[in-house]
C-alpha positions in Angstrom: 55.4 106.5 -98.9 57.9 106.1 -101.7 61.2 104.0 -100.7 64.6 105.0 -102.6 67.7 103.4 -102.2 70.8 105.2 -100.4 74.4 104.9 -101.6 78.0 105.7 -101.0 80.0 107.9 -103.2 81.3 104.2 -104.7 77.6 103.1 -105.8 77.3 100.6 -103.1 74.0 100.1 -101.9 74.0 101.0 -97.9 70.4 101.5 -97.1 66.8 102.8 -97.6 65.0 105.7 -97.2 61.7 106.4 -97.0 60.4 109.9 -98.8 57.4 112.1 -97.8 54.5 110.8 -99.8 53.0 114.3 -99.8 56.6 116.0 -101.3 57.7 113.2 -103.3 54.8 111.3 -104.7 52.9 114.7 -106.3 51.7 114.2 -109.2 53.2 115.4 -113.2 51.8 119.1 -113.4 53.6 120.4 -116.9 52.3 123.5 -117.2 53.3 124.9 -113.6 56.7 123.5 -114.5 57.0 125.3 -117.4 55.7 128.5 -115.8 58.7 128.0 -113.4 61.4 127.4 -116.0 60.1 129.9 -118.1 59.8 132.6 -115.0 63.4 131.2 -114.3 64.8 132.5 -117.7 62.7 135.9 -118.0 64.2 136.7 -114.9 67.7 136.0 -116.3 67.3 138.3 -119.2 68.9 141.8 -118.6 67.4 143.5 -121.2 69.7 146.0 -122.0 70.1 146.2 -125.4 69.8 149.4 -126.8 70.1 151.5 -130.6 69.6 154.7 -131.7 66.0 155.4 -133.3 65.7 158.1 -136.2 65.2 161.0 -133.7 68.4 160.0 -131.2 70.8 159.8 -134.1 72.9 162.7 -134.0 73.1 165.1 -137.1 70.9 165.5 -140.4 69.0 168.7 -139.6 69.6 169.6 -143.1 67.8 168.6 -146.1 70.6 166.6 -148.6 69.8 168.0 -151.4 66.7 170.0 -153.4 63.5 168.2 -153.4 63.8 168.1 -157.3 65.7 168.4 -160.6 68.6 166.5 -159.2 67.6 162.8 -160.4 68.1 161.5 -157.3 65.5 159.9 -154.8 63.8 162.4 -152.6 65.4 162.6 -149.3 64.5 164.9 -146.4 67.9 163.4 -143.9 70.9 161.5 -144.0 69.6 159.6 -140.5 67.0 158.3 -142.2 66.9 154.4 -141.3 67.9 153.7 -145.3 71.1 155.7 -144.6 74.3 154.0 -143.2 74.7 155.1 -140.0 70.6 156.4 -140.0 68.3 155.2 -137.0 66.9 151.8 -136.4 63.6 151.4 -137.1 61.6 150.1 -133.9 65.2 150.1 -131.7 65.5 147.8 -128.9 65.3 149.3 -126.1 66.2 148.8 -122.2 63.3 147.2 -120.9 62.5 144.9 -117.7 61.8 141.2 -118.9 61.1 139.6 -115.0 58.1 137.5 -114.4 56.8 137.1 -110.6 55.4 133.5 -109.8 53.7 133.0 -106.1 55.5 130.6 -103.7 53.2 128.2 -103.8 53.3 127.7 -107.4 57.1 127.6 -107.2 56.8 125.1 -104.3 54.0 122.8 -106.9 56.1 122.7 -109.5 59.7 122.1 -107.8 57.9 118.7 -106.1 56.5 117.8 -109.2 59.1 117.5 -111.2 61.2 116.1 -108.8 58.7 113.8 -108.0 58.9 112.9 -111.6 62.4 112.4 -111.5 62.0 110.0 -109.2 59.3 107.6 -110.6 61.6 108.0 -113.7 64.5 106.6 -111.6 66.7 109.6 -112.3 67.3 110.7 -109.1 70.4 109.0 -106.8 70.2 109.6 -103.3 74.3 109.3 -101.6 74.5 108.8 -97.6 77.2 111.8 -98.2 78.8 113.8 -101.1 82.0 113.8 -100.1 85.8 113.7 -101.4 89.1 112.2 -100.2 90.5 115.4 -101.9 89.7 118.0 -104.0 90.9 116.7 -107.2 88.9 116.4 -110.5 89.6 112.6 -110.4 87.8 111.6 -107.8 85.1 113.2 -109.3 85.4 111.6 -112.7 85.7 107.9 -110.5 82.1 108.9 -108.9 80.7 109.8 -112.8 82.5 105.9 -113.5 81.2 104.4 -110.7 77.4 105.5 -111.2 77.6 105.1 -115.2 77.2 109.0 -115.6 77.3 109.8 -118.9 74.6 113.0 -119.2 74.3 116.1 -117.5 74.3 115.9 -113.3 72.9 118.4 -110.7 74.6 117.8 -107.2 72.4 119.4 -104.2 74.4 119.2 -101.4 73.4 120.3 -97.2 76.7 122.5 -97.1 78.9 124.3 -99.8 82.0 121.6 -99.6 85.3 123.2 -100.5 86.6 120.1 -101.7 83.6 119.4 -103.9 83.0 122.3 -105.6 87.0 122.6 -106.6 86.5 118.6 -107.5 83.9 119.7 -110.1 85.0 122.5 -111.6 86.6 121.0 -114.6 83.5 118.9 -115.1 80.8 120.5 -117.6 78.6 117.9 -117.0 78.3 118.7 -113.6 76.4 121.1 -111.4 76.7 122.2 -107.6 73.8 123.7 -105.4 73.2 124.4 -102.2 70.1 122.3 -100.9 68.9 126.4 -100.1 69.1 126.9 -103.6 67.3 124.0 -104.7 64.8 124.6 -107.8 62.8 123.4 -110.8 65.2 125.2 -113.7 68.0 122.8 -112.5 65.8 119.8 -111.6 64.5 119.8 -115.0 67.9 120.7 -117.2 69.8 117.8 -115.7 69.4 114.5 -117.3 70.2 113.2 -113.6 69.8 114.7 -110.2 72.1 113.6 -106.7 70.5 114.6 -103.4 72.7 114.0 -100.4 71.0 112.1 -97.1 71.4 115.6 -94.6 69.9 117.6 -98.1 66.9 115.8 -98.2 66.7 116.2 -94.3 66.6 119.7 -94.8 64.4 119.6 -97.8 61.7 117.6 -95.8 62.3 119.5 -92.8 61.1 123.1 -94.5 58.9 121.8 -97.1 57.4 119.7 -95.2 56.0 121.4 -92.0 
């Protein structure tokens, strides 16, 4: 069973915890992370782009001109693709780009890499994620105080106001929902912050 240590919002050091073995000590599985990230994105994609092929293009019924004697190419529309404003040869077209992956594949690769994480020492676990008010500063004195330099994911047990309006001016930072918790973010952040009540809950469904 994995021990991590547990820290205020000020980086002091004010306890242990000890994580599941069977969530947190899983073993590196790349490729069922990388189904999950790229399931992630394919299900992002709205895939409605959408141009006109040759036979959608409104107008050139008529031949141009004769098919000989003028000295010109042969041409049989003006909608041709070679034409300005002619039809797209093989035009995009609206089309559904979503993946399905099975939960338990989801649930695989989500421990995985967070299990990962963790042996990587990449993961900070706070007693709570909390703010004396909502104010980009404190925010920024947190970053300071943990030597945050790189991207951070912030998973949280409740959706805190005060928080969330802390780290909206912060790029580097990201807010979820412990509910919302999955491999895409895990994996994009260079570090990820778990609150004490969000690993609670985390152990409490995952691990039944």
């Amino acid at each position: 069973m994995p021990s991590v240590k547990l820290y205020d919002m000020k980086a002091n050091e004010v306890g242990t915890l000890d994580l599941s073995d069977a969530l947190f000590g899983a073993e590196y599985n790349e490729s069922v992370i990388h189904q999950a990230v790229v399931t992630r994105l394919a299900n992002e994609r709205q895939g409605t782009k959408s141009t006109l092929t040759r036979s959608e293009v409104r107008g050139g019924g008529i031949k141009p001109w004769r098919q000989k004697g003028t000295g010109r190419a042969r041409q049989g529309s003006i909608r041709s693709p070679q034409w300005v404003k002619g039809g797209v040869v093989f035009a995009p077209k609206p089309r559904d780009f979503s993946k399905k992956m099975n939960y338990k594949a989801k649930e695989v690769a989500l421990f995985s890499a967070l299990s990962e994480k963790i042996r990587s020492e990449e993961v900070i676990f706070i007693d709570e994620i909390k703010v004396a008010e909502p104010k980009t500063k404190e925010m920024a004195a947190f970053l300071k105080a943990f030597g945050l330099t790189k991207s951070v994911l912030l998973v949280m047990d409740n959706s805190d106001e005060a928080v969330l309006r802390a780290s909206a001016n912060i790029s580097a930072i990201s807010t979820i929902n412990v509910a919302q918790i999955n491999t895409y973010d895990v994996v994009k952040n260079a570090k990820v912050v778990i609150s004490k009540k969000a690993l609670e809950k985390i152990e409490e469904v995952y691990g039944a």
